[in-house]
Amino acid sequence: MDALRIDTAAELTLPALAQLFTDGFRHYLLPMNFTAAALAERVCAEHIDLAASRIFWSGNTPSGLALIARRGRVSRLAAMGIIPEARAQGVGRKLVARILEDARARGDARMRLEVFESNAPARALYERSGFSLVRRLIGYEGASIAPMAAPLEELDPARFSQVLPPDDSLPWQLERASLAAPPTGARCFTLEQKAFAYVSGVTGQVAWLRGLFTLPGERRRGHALRLVKALAAHFPEQRVSVPPLLPEGLAAPFFTAAGFGPGALSQLEMAQDLG
């Protein structure tokens, strides 16, 4: 490679960044095809700081991208992709070293990330860079949910974040701040204002259930189970499934009883203290 450099992602337009994001995940475990609009929604919801995000350049060609999200003194590597032509050449290692250097210079206390458990090369890179395992994140597929029609009330999708209590123990994408800026396809449903469901979108044959919450005083009365069954009836052409964002063990008996099975993918949440 010639004339290598790492610069801010704010140099590029959103369409150019979306194309680099798409190219960086070509032939990946889970290929992504991002538009400028989809990237803009992600920037908003996840608090991605494009000025702090980094692009690896080879001459005039962008070959790697690291998207950095920030909340207070905590940063997160929201995504890192390298174009196929530049892989296995140390680009990822250099990008990770740079974003950690930047975070320390900002005075950040911690850097977080998630990586697919089956992505052994990425896991090894992060471990060599000083990241440690926090927990395993799993998903569920609602293959055996028994649909049951019920009078669902649909709310503004931002309403879901408003009923949640503050909780900084959840993964970044499930934190209240992430759910407060729902994407275009997001929807929120409730049964009698007692249990609430957040569907982040529908892709093909799957309706993605990203959040489920029952008011504390209404728990253990079957409201959440009825809500899940009502969602299955509301989306008869889709399978209600949970993306791999849930800490392993969280509400596992409920999901099993509701008719969910293990999801195909799992992630590892990793972090590094920067003090």
Coordinates of C-alpha atoms in Angstrom, one line a residue:
M1 CA 0.0 0.0 0.0
D2 CA 1.2 3.5 -0.7
A3 CA 0.6 6.8 1.1
L4 CA -1.2 5.2 4.0
R5 CA -3.1 7.5 6.4
I6 CA -6.0 7.5 8.9
D7 CA -8.3 10.5 8.9
T8 CA -11.7 11.4 10.3
A9 CA -14.8 9.9 8.7
A10 CA -16.4 13.4 8.6
E11 CA -14.4 13.9 5.4
L12 CA -16.8 11.8 3.4
T13 CA -20.4 12.3 2.5
L14 CA -23.0 10.0 3.9
P15 CA -23.5 8.2 0.5
A16 CA -19.7 7.6 0.3
L17 CA -19.6 6.4 3.9
A18 CA -22.5 4.0 3.3
Q19 CA -20.8 2.6 0.2
L20 CA -17.5 2.1 2.2
F21 CA -19.5 0.4 5.0
T22 CA -21.1 -1.9 2.5
D23 CA -17.8 -2.7 0.8
G24 CA -16.1 -3.3 4.1
F25 CA -18.6 -6.0 5.0
R26 CA -18.5 -7.8 1.6
H27 CA -17.9 -11.5 2.1
Y28 CA -18.4 -11.1 5.8
L29 CA -20.3 -13.4 8.1
L30 CA -23.3 -11.1 7.8
P31 CA -23.0 -9.0 4.7
M32 CA -24.6 -5.5 4.9
N33 CA -26.0 -3.3 2.2
F34 CA -26.2 0.2 3.7
T35 CA -27.9 3.3 2.1
A36 CA -27.1 6.8 3.2
A37 CA -30.6 7.0 4.9
A38 CA -30.0 3.8 6.8
L39 CA -26.6 5.0 8.0
A40 CA -28.0 8.3 9.1
E41 CA -30.6 6.5 11.2
R42 CA -27.9 4.4 12.8
V43 CA -25.7 7.5 13.5
C44 CA -28.7 9.1 15.3
A45 CA -29.8 6.1 17.3
E46 CA -26.4 4.8 18.4
H47 CA -24.8 8.3 19.0
I48 CA -22.1 7.7 16.3
D49 CA -19.6 10.5 16.2
L50 CA -18.4 10.8 12.6
A51 CA -15.7 13.3 13.6
A52 CA -14.3 10.6 16.0
S53 CA -14.8 7.8 13.5
R54 CA -11.9 6.9 11.4
I55 CA -11.1 6.0 7.7
F56 CA -8.0 4.1 6.6
W57 CA -6.8 5.5 3.3
S58 CA -4.4 3.9 0.8
G59 CA -3.5 6.8 -1.5
N60 CA -6.9 8.2 -2.6
T61 CA -8.8 5.0 -1.9
P62 CA -10.7 4.5 1.4
S63 CA -10.0 0.9 2.4
G64 CA -11.2 0.6 6.0
L65 CA -13.8 2.2 8.3
A66 CA -14.2 2.3 12.1
L67 CA -17.4 3.9 13.3
I68 CA -17.2 5.3 16.9
A69 CA -20.2 5.9 19.1
R70 CA -19.9 8.1 22.2
R71 CA -21.9 8.7 25.3
G72 CA -20.2 10.7 28.0
R73 CA -16.8 9.2 28.8
V74 CA -17.6 5.8 27.2
S75 CA -16.9 5.0 23.6
R76 CA -18.0 2.1 21.5
L77 CA -16.6 0.6 18.3
A78 CA -20.0 0.4 16.6
A79 CA -18.6 -1.2 13.4
M80 CA -15.3 -1.9 11.7
G81 CA -15.1 -3.0 8.1
I82 CA -12.1 -3.5 5.7
I83 CA -12.6 -3.8 2.0
P84 CA -11.6 -7.3 0.7
E85 CA -8.6 -6.1 -1.2
A86 CA -7.0 -4.6 2.0
R87 CA -7.7 -7.5 4.4
A88 CA -4.9 -9.4 6.1
Q89 CA -2.5 -6.4 5.7
G90 CA -2.8 -5.0 9.2
V91 CA -5.4 -2.4 8.5
G92 CA -7.7 -3.6 11.3
R93 CA -4.9 -3.6 13.8
K94 CA -3.9 0.0 12.9
L95 CA -7.5 1.2 13.0
V96 CA -8.0 -0.3 16.5
A97 CA -4.8 1.2 17.8
R98 CA -5.8 4.6 16.5
I99 CA -9.3 4.6 18.0
L100 CA -7.9 3.6 21.3
E101 CA -5.3 6.4 21.1
D102 CA -8.0 8.9 20.2
A103 CA -10.2 7.7 23.1
R104 CA -7.4 8.1 25.6
A105 CA -6.7 11.6 24.3
R106 CA -10.4 12.5 24.8
G107 CA -10.2 11.3 28.4
D108 CA -12.6 8.4 27.8
A109 CA -12.8 5.9 30.6
R110 CA -13.9 2.8 28.6
M111 CA -14.2 1.5 25.1
R112 CA -16.9 -1.1 24.3
L113 CA -17.7 -3.3 21.3
E114 CA -19.6 -6.4 20.1
V115 CA -18.2 -9.1 17.8
F116 CA -19.9 -12.2 16.4
E117 CA -18.8 -15.2 18.4
S118 CA -17.9 -17.1 15.2
N119 CA -15.7 -14.4 13.8
A120 CA -12.4 -15.8 15.2
P121 CA -10.1 -13.4 13.4
A122 CA -11.9 -10.3 14.7
R123 CA -12.0 -11.8 18.2
A124 CA -8.3 -12.4 18.2
L125 CA -7.6 -8.9 17.0
Y126 CA -9.6 -7.4 19.8
E127 CA -8.0 -9.6 22.4
R128 CA -4.5 -8.7 21.2
S129 CA -5.5 -5.1 21.4
G130 CA -6.4 -5.4 25.1
F131 CA -10.2 -6.0 25.0
S132 CA -11.7 -8.5 27.5
L133 CA -14.9 -10.5 27.4
V134 CA -17.8 -8.9 29.3
R135 CA -20.6 -11.4 28.4
R136 CA -22.2 -13.4 25.6
L137 CA -25.2 -11.9 23.7
I138 CA -27.8 -14.2 22.2
G139 CA -31.0 -14.0 20.2
Y140 CA -34.1 -16.1 19.8
E141 CA -36.3 -17.3 16.9
G142 CA -40.0 -17.5 17.5
A143 CA -40.6 -20.6 15.5
S144 CA -43.2 -22.1 18.0
I145 CA -45.1 -19.1 19.2
A146 CA -48.9 -19.8 19.3
P147 CA -50.5 -16.7 17.7
M148 CA -53.4 -15.3 19.7
A149 CA -55.3 -12.2 18.4
A150 CA -55.6 -9.4 20.9
P151 CA -56.5 -5.7 20.8
L152 CA -53.0 -4.2 20.3
E153 CA -52.6 -0.5 20.6
E154 CA -49.9 1.0 18.5
L155 CA -47.9 3.9 20.0
D156 CA -45.3 6.3 18.8
P157 CA -42.2 4.0 18.6
A158 CA -40.2 6.5 20.9
R159 CA -42.8 5.7 23.6
F160 CA -41.0 2.4 24.4
S161 CA -37.9 4.2 25.6
Q162 CA -40.0 6.4 27.8
V163 CA -41.5 3.6 29.9
L164 CA -38.1 2.0 30.5
P165 CA -36.3 2.8 33.8
P166 CA -32.7 4.0 33.6
D167 CA -30.4 0.9 33.3
D168 CA -26.7 1.2 32.4
S169 CA -26.1 -2.5 32.6
L170 CA -27.6 -3.3 29.2
P171 CA -25.7 -3.6 25.9
W172 CA -25.4 -0.3 24.0
Q173 CA -28.1 -1.0 21.4
L174 CA -30.6 -1.9 24.1
E175 CA -30.0 1.2 26.3
R176 CA -32.8 3.6 26.6
A177 CA -30.8 6.2 24.6
S178 CA -30.6 3.9 21.6
L179 CA -34.3 3.1 21.7
A180 CA -35.2 6.8 22.0
A181 CA -34.3 7.4 18.3
P182 CA -36.2 4.7 16.5
P183 CA -35.6 4.0 12.8
T184 CA -38.2 4.6 10.2
G185 CA -39.6 1.0 10.3
A186 CA -39.8 0.8 14.1
R187 CA -43.1 0.2 15.8
C188 CA -44.3 0.1 19.5
F189 CA -47.3 -1.9 20.7
T190 CA -49.0 -2.3 24.0
L191 CA -51.6 -4.3 25.7
E192 CA -53.7 -2.1 28.0
Q193 CA -50.6 0.0 28.8
K194 CA -49.3 -2.8 31.0
A195 CA -46.8 -4.5 28.7
F196 CA -44.9 -2.9 25.8
A197 CA -43.1 -4.3 22.8
Y198 CA -40.6 -2.5 20.5
V199 CA -40.3 -4.0 17.0
S200 CA -37.2 -2.4 15.4
G201 CA -38.3 -3.4 11.9
V202 CA -39.5 -6.1 9.5
T203 CA -37.0 -7.7 7.1
G204 CA -38.3 -10.3 4.8
Q205 CA -39.9 -13.0 6.9
V206 CA -38.8 -11.7 10.3
A207 CA -40.3 -9.1 12.6
W208 CA -37.4 -8.1 14.9
L209 CA -38.5 -7.8 18.6
R210 CA -35.8 -5.7 20.2
G211 CA -37.6 -4.7 23.4
L212 CA -40.2 -6.2 25.7
F213 CA -41.2 -4.6 29.0
T214 CA -43.9 -5.0 31.6
L215 CA -44.6 -2.4 34.2
P216 CA -43.2 -3.5 37.6
G217 CA -46.6 -3.6 39.3
E218 CA -48.1 -5.7 36.5
R219 CA -45.5 -8.5 36.3
R220 CA -46.2 -12.2 36.7
R221 CA -49.7 -11.8 35.3
G222 CA -49.1 -13.1 31.8
H223 CA -49.2 -9.7 30.1
A224 CA -45.8 -10.1 28.2
L225 CA -46.7 -13.6 27.1
R226 CA -50.1 -12.4 25.7
L227 CA -48.3 -9.5 24.0
V228 CA -45.9 -11.8 22.3
K229 CA -48.7 -14.1 21.1
A230 CA -50.6 -11.0 19.9
L231 CA -47.5 -9.9 17.9
A232 CA -47.3 -13.3 16.2
A233 CA -51.0 -12.8 15.2
H234 CA -50.3 -9.2 14.1
F235 CA -47.4 -10.3 11.8
P236 CA -48.8 -13.6 10.3
E237 CA -46.3 -13.5 7.4
Q238 CA -43.3 -13.0 9.6
R239 CA -41.6 -14.9 12.4
V240 CA -41.2 -12.8 15.5
S241 CA -37.5 -13.1 16.5
V242 CA -35.1 -11.4 18.8
P243 CA -31.7 -10.2 17.4
P244 CA -28.5 -11.4 19.2
L245 CA -28.4 -8.5 21.6
L246 CA -29.7 -10.0 24.9
P247 CA -27.3 -10.9 27.6
E248 CA -27.3 -14.7 27.9
G249 CA -29.6 -15.9 30.6
L250 CA -31.7 -12.7 30.7
A251 CA -35.4 -13.8 30.8
A252 CA -34.5 -17.2 29.3
P253 CA -37.3 -19.1 31.0
F254 CA -39.8 -16.6 29.6
F255 CA -38.6 -16.9 26.0
T256 CA -38.6 -20.7 26.2
A257 CA -42.2 -20.7 27.6
A258 CA -43.3 -18.3 24.9
G259 CA -42.2 -20.6 22.1
F260 CA -38.8 -19.1 21.2
G261 CA -35.8 -21.2 20.3
P262 CA -32.1 -20.3 20.2
G263 CA -31.1 -17.9 17.5
A264 CA -28.5 -18.9 14.8
L265 CA -26.0 -16.1 15.8
S266 CA -24.4 -15.0 19.0
Q267 CA -22.2 -12.1 19.9
L268 CA -19.5 -11.4 22.5
E269 CA -19.6 -8.0 24.2
M270 CA -16.0 -6.9 25.0
A271 CA -14.6 -3.9 26.7
Q272 CA -11.3 -2.2 27.7
D273 CA -10.8 0.2 30.5
L274 CA -8.7 3.2 29.4
G275 CA -7.6 4.7 32.6

